[in-house]
């Protein structure tokens, strides 16, 4: 195992762990469900992808074993995690969860298909 | 309320193939690495459940026209058949046999009758899981 590979493995894994920590702080400190979801679905996705990339390089360099399942996992998380965030946010909006008090813009409120459901629910 | 599910449905159409491919891989990898019929069956059932979440039950029944109870029965029949097949060769019940075959494209393959038994397990797990989910899901 050479030094350049070591460097990249360490950088990727520490960066991934740091981004996951940032995501956790974001979930704790941000004010409403949409901003929390934003932090969780973005930072955690990149954090997990970068940890997986680090482990992929580690096993490729150390054992010469290219684990295609990890590559598939990276692609899978990249595809599904934002969709999950979108669905959670939309479910929260459709069930009437309020935005943060200091929010200034809510474009979805004036959307034609939202108006109908809002008048039906409230 | 008519909701717009285009993001979920499009993501499902792509992700479904990844899950099914991975479940087939897990099923065949079961002999030498972690995996096997049970996990592979649950993964396949999970892929079908994702399809059920993104679309409705009638559409999924049109895409995959399986009777899952018959699938369970077929899986049990396969499992019993591989066990009873040993009796034909004057061996105890559930004795398995294997051989190495040289196939032109794929190379050296280890063909084992335990894989056919695992196929039975696979079918039973998919059938039972989908029967449970669909029975709970339909409220007509």
Short mmCIF file of C-alpha atoms in Angstrom, two decimals:
data_model
loop_
_atom_site.label_atom_id
_atom_site.label_comp_id
_atom_site.label_asym_id
_atom_site.label_seq_id
_atom_site.Cartn_x
_atom_site.Cartn_y
_atom_site.Cartn_z
CA UNK A 1 0.00 0.00 0.00
CA UNK A 2 1.58 3.24 -1.11
CA UNK A 3 1.40 6.70 0.36
CA UNK A 4 -0.81 8.32 -2.27
CA UNK A 5 -3.51 5.66 -1.83
CA UNK A 6 -3.19 6.03 1.95
CA UNK A 7 -3.70 9.75 1.62
CA UNK A 8 -6.84 9.40 -0.50
CA UNK A 9 -8.31 6.72 1.77
CA UNK A 10 -7.76 8.85 4.86
CA UNK A 11 -9.11 11.99 3.18
CA UNK A 12 -12.24 10.27 1.88
CA UNK A 13 -13.12 8.52 5.13
CA UNK A 14 -12.46 11.53 7.34
CA UNK A 15 -14.36 13.78 4.95
CA UNK A 16 -17.28 11.36 4.97
CA UNK A 17 -17.31 11.17 8.76
CA UNK A 18 -17.09 14.96 9.00
CA UNK A 19 -19.97 15.43 6.55
CA UNK A 20 -22.10 12.95 8.49
CA UNK A 21 -21.34 14.92 11.66
CA UNK A 22 -22.34 18.13 9.89
CA UNK A 23 -25.59 16.46 8.85
CA UNK A 24 -26.28 15.44 12.44
CA UNK A 25 -25.61 19.00 13.68
CA UNK A 26 -27.88 20.31 10.97
CA UNK A 27 -30.71 18.02 12.02
CA UNK A 28 -30.34 19.19 15.63
CA UNK A 29 -29.86 22.91 15.09
CA UNK A 30 -31.95 23.89 12.07
CA UNK A 31 -35.41 25.32 12.84
CA UNK A 32 -38.03 23.42 10.82
CA UNK A 33 -38.56 20.09 9.10
CA UNK A 34 -37.66 21.30 5.61
CA UNK A 35 -34.28 22.77 6.52
CA UNK A 36 -33.50 19.71 8.65
CA UNK A 37 -34.42 17.44 5.78
CA UNK A 38 -32.22 19.53 3.52
CA UNK A 39 -29.25 19.02 5.84
CA UNK A 40 -29.89 15.32 6.38
CA UNK A 41 -30.52 14.31 2.79
CA UNK A 42 -27.66 16.28 1.26
CA UNK A 43 -24.79 16.14 3.72
CA UNK A 44 -25.42 12.58 4.84
CA UNK A 45 -25.65 11.36 1.24
CA UNK A 46 -22.30 12.84 0.32
CA UNK A 47 -20.81 11.67 3.62
CA UNK A 48 -21.88 8.06 3.16
CA UNK A 49 -20.81 8.07 -0.47
CA UNK A 50 -17.39 9.34 0.48
CA UNK A 51 -16.93 6.75 3.26
CA UNK A 52 -17.92 4.02 0.80
CA UNK A 53 -15.50 5.37 -1.79
CA UNK A 54 -12.73 5.35 0.82
CA UNK A 55 -13.45 1.72 1.74
CA UNK A 56 -13.59 0.77 -1.97
CA UNK A 57 -10.12 2.22 -2.53
CA UNK A 58 -8.86 0.62 0.70
CA UNK A 59 -9.84 -2.92 -0.25
CA UNK A 60 -8.70 -2.42 -3.83
CA UNK A 61 -5.25 -1.26 -2.75
CA UNK A 62 -4.79 -3.56 0.25
CA UNK A 63 -6.19 -6.85 -1.08
CA UNK A 64 -6.41 -6.14 -4.80
CA UNK A 65 -10.11 -6.89 -4.47
CA UNK A 66 -12.45 -4.65 -6.43
CA UNK A 67 -15.75 -4.82 -4.59
CA UNK A 68 -18.39 -3.93 -7.18
CA UNK A 69 -21.13 -4.11 -4.55
CA UNK A 70 -19.69 -1.03 -2.86
CA UNK A 71 -19.71 0.79 -6.21
CA UNK A 72 -23.31 -0.28 -6.69
CA UNK A 73 -24.06 0.96 -3.16
CA UNK A 74 -22.60 4.37 -3.96
CA UNK A 75 -24.74 4.66 -7.10
CA UNK A 76 -27.78 3.36 -5.22
CA UNK A 77 -27.46 5.85 -2.37
CA UNK A 78 -26.83 8.65 -4.84
CA UNK A 79 -30.07 7.78 -6.63
CA UNK A 80 -32.37 6.98 -3.72
CA UNK A 81 -31.44 9.31 -0.88
CA UNK A 82 -32.52 12.57 -2.59
CA UNK A 83 -35.75 10.90 -3.68
CA UNK A 84 -36.39 9.87 -0.08
CA UNK A 85 -35.72 13.44 1.08
CA UNK A 86 -38.09 14.78 -1.56
CA UNK A 87 -40.84 12.36 -0.53
CA UNK A 88 -40.45 13.16 3.19
CA UNK A 89 -40.55 16.91 2.54
CA UNK A 90 -43.54 16.63 0.27
CA UNK A 91 -45.40 14.43 2.73
CA UNK A 92 -44.68 16.99 5.44
CA UNK A 93 -45.93 19.86 3.24
CA UNK A 94 -49.04 18.01 2.16
CA UNK A 95 -49.94 17.16 5.75
CA UNK A 96 -49.70 20.82 6.68
CA UNK A 97 -46.40 21.14 8.55
CA UNK A 98 -45.66 24.86 8.95
CA UNK A 99 -42.56 26.52 7.60
CA UNK A 100 -40.13 28.29 9.92
CA UNK A 101 -41.59 31.58 11.17
CA UNK A 102 -38.96 33.71 9.45
CA UNK A 103 -39.34 32.06 6.04
CA UNK A 104 -40.11 34.64 3.37
CA UNK A 105 -41.09 32.56 0.36
CA UNK A 106 -43.51 29.71 -0.22
CA UNK A 107 -43.96 29.24 -3.95
CA UNK A 108 -45.73 25.94 -3.54
CA UNK A 109 -48.65 27.62 -1.74
CA UNK A 110 -49.76 29.33 -4.94
CA UNK A 111 -49.29 26.26 -7.12
CA UNK A 112 -52.63 25.29 -8.72
CA UNK A 113 -52.71 21.69 -7.51
CA UNK A 114 -51.76 22.73 -3.97
CA UNK A 115 -54.55 25.27 -3.68
CA UNK A 116 -57.17 22.61 -4.13
CA UNK A 117 -55.81 20.32 -1.43
CA UNK A 118 -55.19 23.21 0.97
CA UNK A 119 -58.78 24.37 0.71
CA UNK A 120 -59.99 20.84 1.23
CA UNK A 121 -57.84 20.19 4.28
CA UNK A 122 -58.33 23.50 6.12
CA UNK B 1 -56.58 13.77 -4.19
CA UNK B 2 -54.58 13.19 -7.34
CA UNK B 3 -50.91 13.53 -6.50
CA UNK B 4 -48.03 13.73 -8.89
CA UNK B 5 -45.71 10.76 -8.29
CA UNK B 6 -43.44 11.17 -11.27
CA UNK B 7 -40.19 11.41 -9.26
CA UNK B 8 -40.96 8.33 -7.17
CA UNK B 9 -42.13 6.34 -10.19
CA UNK B 10 -39.13 7.24 -12.31
CA UNK B 11 -36.71 6.47 -9.50
CA UNK B 12 -38.51 3.16 -8.93
CA UNK B 13 -38.19 2.18 -12.58
CA UNK B 14 -34.40 2.56 -12.40
CA UNK B 15 -33.75 1.35 -8.86
CA UNK B 16 -35.92 -1.75 -9.32
CA UNK B 17 -33.45 -3.29 -11.74
CA UNK B 18 -30.56 -2.67 -9.34
CA UNK B 19 -32.44 -4.40 -6.51
CA UNK B 20 -33.51 -7.38 -8.63
CA UNK B 21 -29.98 -7.78 -10.00
CA UNK B 22 -28.55 -7.64 -6.49
CA UNK B 23 -31.08 -10.19 -5.23
CA UNK B 24 -30.12 -12.59 -8.02
CA UNK B 25 -26.47 -12.04 -7.14
CA UNK B 26 -27.15 -12.68 -3.44
CA UNK B 27 -29.08 -15.83 -4.35
CA UNK B 28 -26.26 -17.32 -6.42
CA UNK B 29 -23.49 -16.14 -4.09
CA UNK B 30 -25.06 -17.97 -1.15
CA UNK B 31 -22.83 -21.02 -1.34
CA UNK B 32 -19.47 -19.34 -0.90
CA UNK B 33 -20.25 -15.90 0.53
CA UNK B 34 -23.01 -14.46 2.74
CA UNK B 35 -26.39 -14.65 1.07
CA UNK B 36 -28.66 -17.41 -0.14
CA UNK B 37 -32.27 -18.13 -0.86
CA UNK B 38 -33.76 -16.40 2.17
CA UNK B 39 -32.04 -13.02 1.77
CA UNK B 40 -32.39 -13.14 -2.00
CA UNK B 41 -36.09 -13.88 -1.69
CA UNK B 42 -36.60 -11.04 0.76
CA UNK B 43 -34.74 -8.65 -1.56
CA UNK B 44 -36.90 -9.68 -4.51
CA UNK B 45 -40.02 -9.25 -2.38
CA UNK B 46 -38.67 -5.83 -1.37
CA UNK B 47 -38.30 -4.87 -5.02
CA UNK B 48 -41.89 -5.89 -5.72
CA UNK B 49 -43.03 -3.96 -2.62
CA UNK B 50 -41.23 -0.87 -3.94
CA UNK B 51 -43.18 -1.35 -7.16
CA UNK B 52 -46.38 -1.62 -5.09
CA UNK B 53 -45.52 1.63 -3.27
CA UNK B 54 -44.86 3.56 -6.46
CA UNK B 55 -47.76 2.18 -8.48
CA UNK B 56 -51.04 0.61 -7.42
CA UNK B 57 -51.88 -3.04 -6.90
CA UNK B 58 -53.76 -3.52 -10.16
CA UNK B 59 -50.84 -2.19 -12.21
CA UNK B 60 -48.37 -4.43 -10.39
CA UNK B 61 -50.68 -7.43 -10.85
CA UNK B 62 -50.68 -6.63 -14.57
CA UNK B 63 -46.87 -6.32 -14.72
CA UNK B 64 -46.20 -9.45 -12.64
CA UNK B 65 -49.13 -11.82 -13.14
CA UNK B 66 -48.11 -14.30 -10.46
CA UNK B 67 -50.29 -16.11 -7.99
CA UNK B 68 -48.05 -15.91 -4.94
CA UNK B 69 -49.74 -18.78 -3.13
CA UNK B 70 -49.00 -21.03 -6.09
CA UNK B 71 -45.44 -19.72 -6.01
CA UNK B 72 -45.15 -20.81 -2.35
CA UNK B 73 -46.50 -24.24 -3.22
CA UNK B 74 -44.10 -24.55 -6.16
CA UNK B 75 -41.18 -23.63 -3.91
CA UNK B 76 -42.14 -26.27 -1.34
CA UNK B 77 -42.54 -28.81 -4.15
CA UNK B 78 -39.05 -28.02 -5.46
CA UNK B 79 -37.56 -28.32 -1.97
CA UNK B 80 -39.24 -31.68 -1.39
CA UNK B 81 -38.33 -32.81 -4.92
CA UNK B 82 -34.61 -32.20 -4.43
CA UNK B 83 -34.78 -34.06 -1.13
CA UNK B 84 -36.74 -36.95 -2.57
CA UNK B 85 -34.49 -37.11 -5.64
CA UNK B 86 -31.77 -38.58 -3.45
CA UNK B 87 -34.04 -41.54 -2.67
CA UNK B 88 -33.92 -42.54 -6.37
CA UNK B 89 -30.16 -43.07 -6.07
CA UNK B 90 -30.43 -45.18 -2.91
CA UNK B 91 -29.17 -42.36 -0.70
CA UNK B 92 -30.79 -40.94 2.45
CA UNK B 93 -33.38 -38.20 2.12
CA UNK B 94 -31.92 -34.71 1.39
CA UNK B 95 -28.52 -36.07 0.34
CA UNK B 96 -27.14 -33.56 -2.15
CA UNK B 97 -24.77 -34.14 -5.03
CA UNK B 98 -22.48 -31.81 -6.91
CA UNK B 99 -20.29 -31.83 -9.94
CA UNK B 100 -17.94 -29.53 -11.78
CA UNK B 101 -19.02 -28.73 -15.30
CA UNK B 102 -17.04 -26.95 -17.98
CA UNK B 103 -19.37 -24.67 -19.87
CA UNK B 104 -17.95 -23.02 -23.02
CA UNK B 105 -18.63 -19.38 -22.15
CA UNK B 106 -18.85 -19.40 -18.37
CA UNK B 107 -15.88 -21.68 -17.65
CA UNK B 108 -15.70 -24.00 -14.67
CA UNK B 109 -18.98 -24.16 -12.78
CA UNK B 110 -19.72 -25.96 -9.54
CA UNK B 111 -23.23 -27.31 -10.03
CA UNK B 112 -24.84 -28.35 -6.76
CA UNK B 113 -28.35 -29.63 -6.12
CA UNK B 114 -28.39 -27.49 -2.97
CA UNK B 115 -28.83 -24.53 -5.32
CA UNK B 116 -32.11 -26.05 -6.53
CA UNK B 117 -33.16 -26.48 -2.90
CA UNK B 118 -32.26 -22.82 -2.40
CA UNK B 119 -34.45 -21.94 -5.36
CA UNK B 120 -37.32 -23.58 -3.48
CA UNK B 121 -36.52 -21.49 -0.41
CA UNK B 122 -36.36 -18.39 -2.62
CA UNK B 123 -39.78 -19.03 -4.12
CA UNK B 124 -41.34 -19.77 -0.72
CA UNK B 125 -39.94 -16.57 0.81
CA UNK B 126 -41.08 -14.39 -2.10
CA UNK B 127 -44.49 -16.08 -2.16
CA UNK B 128 -45.13 -15.85 1.58
CA UNK B 129 -43.93 -12.24 1.87
CA UNK B 130 -45.97 -11.06 -1.09
CA UNK B 131 -49.03 -12.96 0.10
CA UNK B 132 -48.79 -11.28 3.51
CA UNK B 133 -48.24 -7.81 2.06
CA UNK B 134 -50.98 -8.09 -0.54
CA UNK B 135 -53.47 -9.55 1.92
CA UNK B 136 -52.86 -6.67 4.32
CA UNK B 137 -52.78 -4.16 1.48
CA UNK B 138 -56.07 -4.91 -0.20
CA UNK B 139 -59.05 -3.53 1.72
CA UNK B 140 -61.89 -4.25 -0.66
#
